[in-house]
Short mmCIF file of C-alpha atoms and ligand atoms in Angstrom, two decimals:
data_model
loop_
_atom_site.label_atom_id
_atom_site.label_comp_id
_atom_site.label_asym_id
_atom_site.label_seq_id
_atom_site.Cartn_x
_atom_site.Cartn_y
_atom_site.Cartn_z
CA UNK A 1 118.19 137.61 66.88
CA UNK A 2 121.68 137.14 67.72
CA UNK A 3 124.01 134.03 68.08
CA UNK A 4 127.37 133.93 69.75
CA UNK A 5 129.04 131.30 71.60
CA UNK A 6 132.74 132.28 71.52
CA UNK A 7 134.21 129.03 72.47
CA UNK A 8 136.39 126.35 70.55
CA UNK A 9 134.53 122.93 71.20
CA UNK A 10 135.86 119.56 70.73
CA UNK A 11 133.87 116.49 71.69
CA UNK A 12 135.49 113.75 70.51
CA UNK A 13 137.78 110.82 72.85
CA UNK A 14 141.08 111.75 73.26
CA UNK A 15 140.46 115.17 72.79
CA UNK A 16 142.44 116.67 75.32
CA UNK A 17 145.67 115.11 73.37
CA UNK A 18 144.96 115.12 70.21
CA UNK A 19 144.20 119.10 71.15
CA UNK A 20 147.24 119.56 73.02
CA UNK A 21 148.90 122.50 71.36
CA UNK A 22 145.44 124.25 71.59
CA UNK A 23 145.38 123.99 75.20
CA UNK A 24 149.56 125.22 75.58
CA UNK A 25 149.09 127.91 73.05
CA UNK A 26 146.74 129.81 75.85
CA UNK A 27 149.02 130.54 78.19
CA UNK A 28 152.33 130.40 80.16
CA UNK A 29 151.58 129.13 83.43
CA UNK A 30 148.34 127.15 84.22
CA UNK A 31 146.40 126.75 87.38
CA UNK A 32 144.02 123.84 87.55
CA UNK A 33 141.13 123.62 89.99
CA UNK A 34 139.80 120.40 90.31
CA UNK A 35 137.18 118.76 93.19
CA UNK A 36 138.98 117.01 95.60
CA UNK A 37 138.57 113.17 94.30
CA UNK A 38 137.51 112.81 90.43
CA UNK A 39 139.74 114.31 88.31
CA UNK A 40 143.06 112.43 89.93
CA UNK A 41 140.41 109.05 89.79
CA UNK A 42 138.90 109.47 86.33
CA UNK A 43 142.37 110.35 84.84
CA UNK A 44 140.93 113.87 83.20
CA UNK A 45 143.89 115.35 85.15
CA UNK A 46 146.46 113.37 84.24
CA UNK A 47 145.76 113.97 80.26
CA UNK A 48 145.95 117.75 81.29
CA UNK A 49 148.89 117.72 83.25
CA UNK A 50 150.74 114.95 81.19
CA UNK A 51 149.98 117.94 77.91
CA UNK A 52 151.45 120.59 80.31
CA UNK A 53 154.74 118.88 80.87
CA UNK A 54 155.23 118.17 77.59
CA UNK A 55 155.02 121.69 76.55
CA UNK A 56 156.94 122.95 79.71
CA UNK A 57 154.10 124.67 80.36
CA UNK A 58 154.42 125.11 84.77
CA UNK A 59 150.99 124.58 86.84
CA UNK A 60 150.01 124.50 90.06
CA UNK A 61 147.12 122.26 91.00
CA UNK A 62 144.38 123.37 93.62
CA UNK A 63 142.27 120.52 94.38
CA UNK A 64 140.00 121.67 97.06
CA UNK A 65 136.56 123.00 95.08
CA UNK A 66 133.61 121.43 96.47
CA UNK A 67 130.16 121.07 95.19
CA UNK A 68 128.28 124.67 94.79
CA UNK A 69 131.45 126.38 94.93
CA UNK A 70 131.77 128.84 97.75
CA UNK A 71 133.07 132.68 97.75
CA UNK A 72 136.01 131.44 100.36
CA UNK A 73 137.08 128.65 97.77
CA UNK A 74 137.90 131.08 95.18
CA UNK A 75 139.53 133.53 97.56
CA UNK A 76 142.06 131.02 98.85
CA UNK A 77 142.47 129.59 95.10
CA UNK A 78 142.74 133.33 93.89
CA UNK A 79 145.67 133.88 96.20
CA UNK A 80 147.68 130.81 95.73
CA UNK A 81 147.25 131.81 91.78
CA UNK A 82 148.77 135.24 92.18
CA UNK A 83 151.87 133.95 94.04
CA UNK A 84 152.40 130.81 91.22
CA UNK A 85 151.76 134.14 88.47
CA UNK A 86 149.11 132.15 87.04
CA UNK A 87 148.19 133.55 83.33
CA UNK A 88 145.31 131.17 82.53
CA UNK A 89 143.07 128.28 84.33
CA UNK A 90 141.70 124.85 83.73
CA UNK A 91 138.83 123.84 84.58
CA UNK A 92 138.70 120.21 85.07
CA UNK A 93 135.46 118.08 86.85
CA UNK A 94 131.54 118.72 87.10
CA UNK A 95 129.86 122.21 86.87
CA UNK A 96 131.25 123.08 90.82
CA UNK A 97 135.46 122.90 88.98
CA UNK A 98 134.39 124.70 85.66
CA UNK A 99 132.54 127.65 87.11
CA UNK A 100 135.08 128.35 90.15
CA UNK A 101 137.86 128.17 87.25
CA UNK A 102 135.19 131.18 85.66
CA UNK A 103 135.33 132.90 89.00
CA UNK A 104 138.87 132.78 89.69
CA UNK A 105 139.54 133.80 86.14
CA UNK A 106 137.81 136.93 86.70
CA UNK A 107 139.55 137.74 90.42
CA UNK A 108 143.09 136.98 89.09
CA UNK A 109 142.27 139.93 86.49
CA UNK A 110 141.03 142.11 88.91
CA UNK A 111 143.00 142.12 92.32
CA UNK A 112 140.85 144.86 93.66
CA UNK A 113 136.98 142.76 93.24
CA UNK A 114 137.21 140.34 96.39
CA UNK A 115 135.43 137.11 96.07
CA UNK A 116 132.16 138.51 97.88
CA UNK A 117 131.41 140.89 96.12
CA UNK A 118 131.46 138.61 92.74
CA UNK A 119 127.64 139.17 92.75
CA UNK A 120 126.90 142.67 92.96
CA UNK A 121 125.98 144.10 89.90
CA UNK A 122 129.00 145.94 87.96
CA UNK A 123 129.10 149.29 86.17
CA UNK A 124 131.36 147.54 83.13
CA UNK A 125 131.89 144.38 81.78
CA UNK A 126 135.25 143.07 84.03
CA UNK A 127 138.07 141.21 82.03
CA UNK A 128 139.02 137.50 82.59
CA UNK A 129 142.58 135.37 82.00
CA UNK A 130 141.86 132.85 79.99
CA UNK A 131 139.72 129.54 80.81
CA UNK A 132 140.12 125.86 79.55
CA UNK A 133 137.21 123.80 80.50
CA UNK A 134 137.42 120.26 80.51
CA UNK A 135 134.21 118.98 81.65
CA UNK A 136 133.76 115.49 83.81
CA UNK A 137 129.64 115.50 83.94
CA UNK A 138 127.37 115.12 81.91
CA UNK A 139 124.85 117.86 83.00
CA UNK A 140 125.76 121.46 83.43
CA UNK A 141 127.33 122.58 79.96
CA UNK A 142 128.95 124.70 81.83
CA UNK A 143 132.19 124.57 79.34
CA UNK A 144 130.07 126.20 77.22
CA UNK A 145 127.83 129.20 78.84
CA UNK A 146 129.24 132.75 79.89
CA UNK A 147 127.79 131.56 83.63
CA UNK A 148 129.42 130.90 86.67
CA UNK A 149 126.91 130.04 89.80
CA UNK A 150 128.60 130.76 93.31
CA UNK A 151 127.75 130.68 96.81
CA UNK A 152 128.15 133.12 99.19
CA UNK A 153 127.20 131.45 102.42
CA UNK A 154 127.58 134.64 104.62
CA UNK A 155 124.41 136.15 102.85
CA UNK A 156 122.75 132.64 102.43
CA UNK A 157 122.80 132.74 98.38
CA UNK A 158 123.12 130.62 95.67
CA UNK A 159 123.50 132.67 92.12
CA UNK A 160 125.18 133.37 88.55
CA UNK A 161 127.67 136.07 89.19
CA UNK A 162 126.81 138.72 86.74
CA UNK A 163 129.96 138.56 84.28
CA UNK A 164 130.36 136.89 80.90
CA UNK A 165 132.74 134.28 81.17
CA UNK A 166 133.15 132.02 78.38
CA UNK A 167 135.82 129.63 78.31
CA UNK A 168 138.45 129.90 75.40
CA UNK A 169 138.25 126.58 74.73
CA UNK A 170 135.98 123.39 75.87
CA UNK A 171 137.42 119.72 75.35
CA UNK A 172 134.69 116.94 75.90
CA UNK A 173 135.56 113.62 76.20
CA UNK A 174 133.10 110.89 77.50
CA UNK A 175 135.67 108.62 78.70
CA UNK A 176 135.85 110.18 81.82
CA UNK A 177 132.56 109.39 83.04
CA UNK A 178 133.61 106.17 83.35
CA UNK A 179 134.44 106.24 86.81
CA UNK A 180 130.92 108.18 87.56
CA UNK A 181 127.94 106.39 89.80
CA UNK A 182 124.98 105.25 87.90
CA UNK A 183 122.77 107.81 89.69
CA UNK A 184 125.77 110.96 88.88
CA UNK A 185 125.03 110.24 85.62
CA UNK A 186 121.61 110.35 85.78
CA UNK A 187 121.50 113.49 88.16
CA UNK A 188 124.00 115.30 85.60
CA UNK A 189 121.45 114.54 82.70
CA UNK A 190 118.08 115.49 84.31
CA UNK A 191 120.31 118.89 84.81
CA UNK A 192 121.04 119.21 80.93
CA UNK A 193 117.39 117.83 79.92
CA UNK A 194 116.00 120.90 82.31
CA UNK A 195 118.57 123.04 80.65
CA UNK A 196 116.83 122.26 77.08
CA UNK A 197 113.22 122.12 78.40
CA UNK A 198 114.04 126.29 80.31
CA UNK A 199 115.50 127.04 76.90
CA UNK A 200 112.43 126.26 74.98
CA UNK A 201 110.02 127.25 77.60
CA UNK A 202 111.49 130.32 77.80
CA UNK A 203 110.62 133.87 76.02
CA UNK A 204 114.40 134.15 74.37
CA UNK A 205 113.77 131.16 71.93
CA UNK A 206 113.98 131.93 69.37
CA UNK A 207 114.97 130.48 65.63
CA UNK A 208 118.76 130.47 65.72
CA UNK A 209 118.87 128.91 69.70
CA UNK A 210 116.56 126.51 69.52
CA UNK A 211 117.93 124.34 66.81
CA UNK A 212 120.10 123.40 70.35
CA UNK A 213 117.58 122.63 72.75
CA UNK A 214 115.51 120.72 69.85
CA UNK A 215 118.42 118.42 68.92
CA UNK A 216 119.83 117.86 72.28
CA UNK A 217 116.01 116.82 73.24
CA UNK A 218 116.00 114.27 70.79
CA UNK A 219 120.04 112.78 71.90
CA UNK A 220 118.46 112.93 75.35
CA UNK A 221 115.67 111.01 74.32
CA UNK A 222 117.60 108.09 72.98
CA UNK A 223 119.88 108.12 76.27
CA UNK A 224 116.33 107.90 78.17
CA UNK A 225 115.74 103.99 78.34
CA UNK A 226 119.16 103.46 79.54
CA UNK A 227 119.01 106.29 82.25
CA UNK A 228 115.91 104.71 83.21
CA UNK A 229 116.94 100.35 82.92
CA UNK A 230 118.51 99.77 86.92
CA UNK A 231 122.28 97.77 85.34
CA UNK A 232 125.17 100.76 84.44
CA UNK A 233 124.98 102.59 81.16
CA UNK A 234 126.70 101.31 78.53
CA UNK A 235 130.24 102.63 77.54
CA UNK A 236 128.85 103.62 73.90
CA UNK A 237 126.36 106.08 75.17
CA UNK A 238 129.09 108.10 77.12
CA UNK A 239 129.96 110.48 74.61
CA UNK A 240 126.04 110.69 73.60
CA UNK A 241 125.80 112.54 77.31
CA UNK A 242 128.03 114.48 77.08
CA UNK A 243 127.29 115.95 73.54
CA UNK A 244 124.08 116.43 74.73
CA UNK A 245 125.18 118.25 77.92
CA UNK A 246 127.63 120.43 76.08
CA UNK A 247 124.53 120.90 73.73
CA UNK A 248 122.25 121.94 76.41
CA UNK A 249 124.93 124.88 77.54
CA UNK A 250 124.85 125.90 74.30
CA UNK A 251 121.13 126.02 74.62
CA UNK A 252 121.45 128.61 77.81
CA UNK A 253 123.90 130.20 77.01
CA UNK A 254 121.29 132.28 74.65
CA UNK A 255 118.30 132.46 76.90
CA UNK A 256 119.95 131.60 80.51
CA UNK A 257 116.86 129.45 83.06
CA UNK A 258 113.55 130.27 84.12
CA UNK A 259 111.85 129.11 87.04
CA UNK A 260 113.08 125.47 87.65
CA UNK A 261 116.77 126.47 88.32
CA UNK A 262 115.50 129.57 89.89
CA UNK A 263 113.74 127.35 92.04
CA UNK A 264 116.40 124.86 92.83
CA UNK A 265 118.97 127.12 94.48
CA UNK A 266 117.45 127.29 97.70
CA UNK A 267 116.65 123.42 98.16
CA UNK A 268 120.65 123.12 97.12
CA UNK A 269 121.37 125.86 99.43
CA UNK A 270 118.90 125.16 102.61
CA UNK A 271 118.75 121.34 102.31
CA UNK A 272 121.66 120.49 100.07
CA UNK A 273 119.69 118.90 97.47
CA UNK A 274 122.04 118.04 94.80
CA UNK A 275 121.81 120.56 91.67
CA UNK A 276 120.13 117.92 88.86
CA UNK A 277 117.28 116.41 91.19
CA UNK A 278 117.03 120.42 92.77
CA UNK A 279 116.14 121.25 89.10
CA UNK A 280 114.42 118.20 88.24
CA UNK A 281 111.72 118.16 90.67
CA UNK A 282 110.34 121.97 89.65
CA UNK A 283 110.94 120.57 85.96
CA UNK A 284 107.44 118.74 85.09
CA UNK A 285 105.16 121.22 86.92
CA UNK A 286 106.80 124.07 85.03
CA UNK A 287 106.25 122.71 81.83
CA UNK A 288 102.52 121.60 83.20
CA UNK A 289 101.87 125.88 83.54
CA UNK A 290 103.87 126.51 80.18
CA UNK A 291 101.33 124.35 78.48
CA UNK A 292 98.66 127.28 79.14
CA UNK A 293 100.98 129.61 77.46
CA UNK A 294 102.82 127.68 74.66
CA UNK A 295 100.99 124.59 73.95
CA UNK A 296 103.17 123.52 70.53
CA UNK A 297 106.29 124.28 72.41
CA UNK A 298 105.64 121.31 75.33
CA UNK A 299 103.91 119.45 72.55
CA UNK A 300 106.90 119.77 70.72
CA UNK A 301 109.64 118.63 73.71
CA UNK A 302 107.41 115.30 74.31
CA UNK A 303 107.49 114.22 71.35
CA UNK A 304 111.27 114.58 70.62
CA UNK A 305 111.78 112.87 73.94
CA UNK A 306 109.61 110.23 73.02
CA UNK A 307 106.45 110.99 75.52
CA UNK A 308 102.96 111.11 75.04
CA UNK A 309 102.05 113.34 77.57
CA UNK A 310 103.20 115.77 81.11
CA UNK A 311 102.23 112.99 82.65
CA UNK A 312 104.43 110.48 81.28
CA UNK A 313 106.78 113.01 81.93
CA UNK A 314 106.31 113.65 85.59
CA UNK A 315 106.54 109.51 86.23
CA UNK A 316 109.53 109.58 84.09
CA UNK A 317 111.49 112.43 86.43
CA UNK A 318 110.27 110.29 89.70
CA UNK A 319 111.53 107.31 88.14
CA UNK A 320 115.14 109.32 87.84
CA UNK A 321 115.44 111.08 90.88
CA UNK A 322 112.18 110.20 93.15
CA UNK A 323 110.55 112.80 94.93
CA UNK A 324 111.37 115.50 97.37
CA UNK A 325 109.87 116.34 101.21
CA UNK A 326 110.28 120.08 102.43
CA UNK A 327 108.10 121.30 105.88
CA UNK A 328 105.49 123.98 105.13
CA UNK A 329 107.67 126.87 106.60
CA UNK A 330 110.24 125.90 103.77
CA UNK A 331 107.68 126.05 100.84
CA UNK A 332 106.22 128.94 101.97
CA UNK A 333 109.23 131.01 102.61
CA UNK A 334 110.59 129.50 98.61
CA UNK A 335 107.64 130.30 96.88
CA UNK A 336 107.29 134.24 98.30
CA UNK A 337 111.01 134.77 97.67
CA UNK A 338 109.92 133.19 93.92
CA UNK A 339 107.03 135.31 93.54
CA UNK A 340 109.36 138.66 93.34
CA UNK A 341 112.57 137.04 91.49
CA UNK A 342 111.81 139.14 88.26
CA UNK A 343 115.20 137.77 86.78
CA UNK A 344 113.41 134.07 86.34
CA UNK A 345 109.94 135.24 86.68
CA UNK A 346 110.28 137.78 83.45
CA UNK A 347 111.52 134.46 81.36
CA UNK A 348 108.72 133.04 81.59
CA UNK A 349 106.87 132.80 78.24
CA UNK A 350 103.77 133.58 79.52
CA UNK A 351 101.74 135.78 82.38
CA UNK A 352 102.67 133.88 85.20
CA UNK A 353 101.07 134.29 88.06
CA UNK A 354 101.50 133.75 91.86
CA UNK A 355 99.22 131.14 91.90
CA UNK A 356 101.15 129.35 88.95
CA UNK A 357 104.18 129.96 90.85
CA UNK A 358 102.28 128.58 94.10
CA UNK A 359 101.18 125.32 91.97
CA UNK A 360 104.77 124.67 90.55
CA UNK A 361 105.70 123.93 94.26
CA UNK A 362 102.98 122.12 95.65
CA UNK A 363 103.06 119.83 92.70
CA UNK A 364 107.15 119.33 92.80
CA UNK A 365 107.36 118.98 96.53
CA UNK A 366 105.63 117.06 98.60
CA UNK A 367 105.77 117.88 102.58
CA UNK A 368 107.17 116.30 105.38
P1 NAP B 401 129.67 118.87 90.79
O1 NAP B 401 129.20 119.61 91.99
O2 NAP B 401 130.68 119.53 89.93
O3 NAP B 401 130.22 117.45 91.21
C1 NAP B 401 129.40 116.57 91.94
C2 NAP B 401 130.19 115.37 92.43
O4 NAP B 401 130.57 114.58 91.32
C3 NAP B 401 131.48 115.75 93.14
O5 NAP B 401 131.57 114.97 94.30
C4 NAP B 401 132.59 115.36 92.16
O6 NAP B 401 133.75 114.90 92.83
C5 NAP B 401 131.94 114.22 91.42
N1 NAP B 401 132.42 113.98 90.05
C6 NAP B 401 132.61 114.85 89.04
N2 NAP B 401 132.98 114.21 87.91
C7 NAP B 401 133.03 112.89 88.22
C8 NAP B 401 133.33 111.71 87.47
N3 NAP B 401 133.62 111.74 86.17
N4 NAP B 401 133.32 110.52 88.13
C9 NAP B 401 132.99 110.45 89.45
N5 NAP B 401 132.67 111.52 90.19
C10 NAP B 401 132.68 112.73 89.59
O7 NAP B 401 128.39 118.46 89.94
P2 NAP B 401 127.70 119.08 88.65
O8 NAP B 401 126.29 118.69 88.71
O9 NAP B 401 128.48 118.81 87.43
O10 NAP B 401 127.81 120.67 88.88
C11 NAP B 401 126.90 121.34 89.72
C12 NAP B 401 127.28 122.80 89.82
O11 NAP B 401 127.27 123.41 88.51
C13 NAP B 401 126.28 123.55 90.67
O12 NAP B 401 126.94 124.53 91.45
C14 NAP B 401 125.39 124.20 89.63
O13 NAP B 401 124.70 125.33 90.11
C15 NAP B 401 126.41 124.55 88.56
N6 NAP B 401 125.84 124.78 87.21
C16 NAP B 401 126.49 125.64 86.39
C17 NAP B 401 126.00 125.92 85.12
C18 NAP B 401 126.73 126.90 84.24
O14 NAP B 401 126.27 127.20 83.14
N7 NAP B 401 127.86 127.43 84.65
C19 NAP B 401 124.85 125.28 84.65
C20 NAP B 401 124.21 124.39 85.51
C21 NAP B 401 124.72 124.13 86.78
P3 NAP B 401 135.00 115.85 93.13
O15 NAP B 401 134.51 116.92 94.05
O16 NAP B 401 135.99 114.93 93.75
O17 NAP B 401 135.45 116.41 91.80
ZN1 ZN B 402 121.63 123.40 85.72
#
């Protein structure tokens, strides 16, 4: 059993002032990737850059990441890097900013690994400037897993790169989701609920990880009824998600997903599904075949989310994120590309089989 997550965590408000000389001491000159809109709106970007000038610490902002970032992002951000002389990034937005700030990390270390080639598998472990992750959602924990997911649309995929990446250091604050949609909010947490459910349901659990996924299940569970109600979640429960979300990277950061997020790249990818309801729809029928396997375990996750059963469950996720309509062809050609993924497949805690695999999508998707 081993237990390592190397990053310095604050979650508190404020945190990205009160922590300013952690963030300057990093590095010399910053470069901050941001989505286009929310981190200028939701005034996470500000806080960082008002820090930076304080400190004379020079940064150039690039501003163009967009949701499941793409290979060509992180080429053109990698280049405009090298010319500022870039020595460190900051993450700052959802799981899309955080992991191309991973990426870019990596490339500005290594001129001669272009951006498409990120996912091939290396001979050695690559080095990495440093990364500041200041997260804006409340769903992928992404400030605090080794994992960056990026998209390579000339080969049509959606995947973790294979390089540990763990951000330096991680500061959560739940003000900024105050300028988030209701249903951002609730997308982001059905994310970091599936992240705690693949932990558990998953054959790395073990005794030191789990004490994540088993506390995070129970802050999820009293963030449930106001996720659910139709008004705006209160103000006071902001910093609840986003505990809870930072928990839940902490929770797969040890055992990584199974078949749920394996399963939700290619509705993100081929019908742009976005990456909490992708998950979230796979998320009861997984946990329906894990119940063969591990009964205690799904016993276990209902009761610290406050349900009596998979069904209660299942109506719960519709009631979040509603359902999902693919044509045959699409199933079909998901499931068989499924059925050989032995990267999810083998985390499975149990023998599954095709048909399991065959049942998780005709139960999650319904078709069109
Ligand atoms: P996202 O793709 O980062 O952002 C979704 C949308 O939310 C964007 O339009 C963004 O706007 C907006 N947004 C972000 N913060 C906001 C705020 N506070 N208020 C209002 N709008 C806000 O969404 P995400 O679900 O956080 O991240 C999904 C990505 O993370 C996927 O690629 C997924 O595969 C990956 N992921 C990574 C890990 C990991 O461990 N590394 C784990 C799970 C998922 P802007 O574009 O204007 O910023
Ligand atoms: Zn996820």
């Amino acid at each position: 059993m081993r237990f390592f997550v190397p990053t310095d965590i604050y979650v508190e408000k404020n945190c990205v002032k009160n922590h300013a000389q952690n963030i300057l001491s990093v590095g010399l000159r910053a470069l901050i990737m941001t989505g286009r809109h929310s981190a200028a709106k939701n005034g996470s970007l500000n806080d960082v850059t008002e820090v930076l000038d304080d400190g004379n610490v020079p940064f150039l902002v690039f501003n163009e990441v967009e949701e499941n970032p793409s290979t060509d992002t992180l080429r053109k951000a990698t280049l405009a890097a090298r010319d500022f002389k870039a020595d460190f990034v900051i993450g700052i937005g959802g799981g899309s900013a955080l992991d191309a700030a991973k990426a870019v990390a990596l490339l500005l270390s290594n001129p001669d690994v272009d951006a498409d080639d990120l996912h091939k598998v290396p001979d050695r472990q690559l080095e990495h400037v440093p990364v500041v992750a200041v997260p804006t959602t409340c769903g992928t924990g992404s400030e605090a897993t080794p994992v960056a997911i990026i998209t390579n649309h000339k080969i049509g995929l959606k995947k973790s790169i294979p390089h540990v990446i763990f951000p330096v250091l991680a500061l959560v604050d739940g003000k900024y989701l105050a300028s988030a949609k209701k249903q951002l909010i609730v997308n982001t947490a059905v994310d970091a609920l599936s992240h705690m459910v693949e932990s558990i349901l998953n054959v790395k659990s073990n005794a030191f990880n789990r004490v994540f996924p088993e506390y995070g299940l129970k802050l999820w569970g009293e963030c449930k009824d106001a996720l659910l109600a139709s008004g705006d979640v209160d103000v006071s429960l902001y910093e609840k998600l986003m505990l809870t979300s930072t928990i839940a990277g902490m929770s797969i950061a040890h055992t990584s997903t199974t078949l749920p997020h394996g399963m939700s790249y290619d509705l993100t990818l081929h019908a742009g599904v976005p990456h909490g309801p992708a998950v979230g729809y796979f998320l009861a029928a997984y946990t329906e075949v894990c119940a063969k396997f591990v009964p205690g375990d799904v016993e276990r996750i209902l009761s610290l989310l406050g349900l009596g059963n998979i069904g209660e469950f299942t109506t719960m996720l519709q009631s979040l994120i509603g359902t999902y309509a693919v044509t045959r062809e699409m199933r079909d050609k998901f499931a068989a590309a499924m059925k050989v993924n032995r990267s999810k497949l083998d985390l499975v805690p149990g023998k599954i089989s095709p048909e399991d695999v065959d049942f998780v999508y005709e139960k999650s998707l319904s078709l069109l």
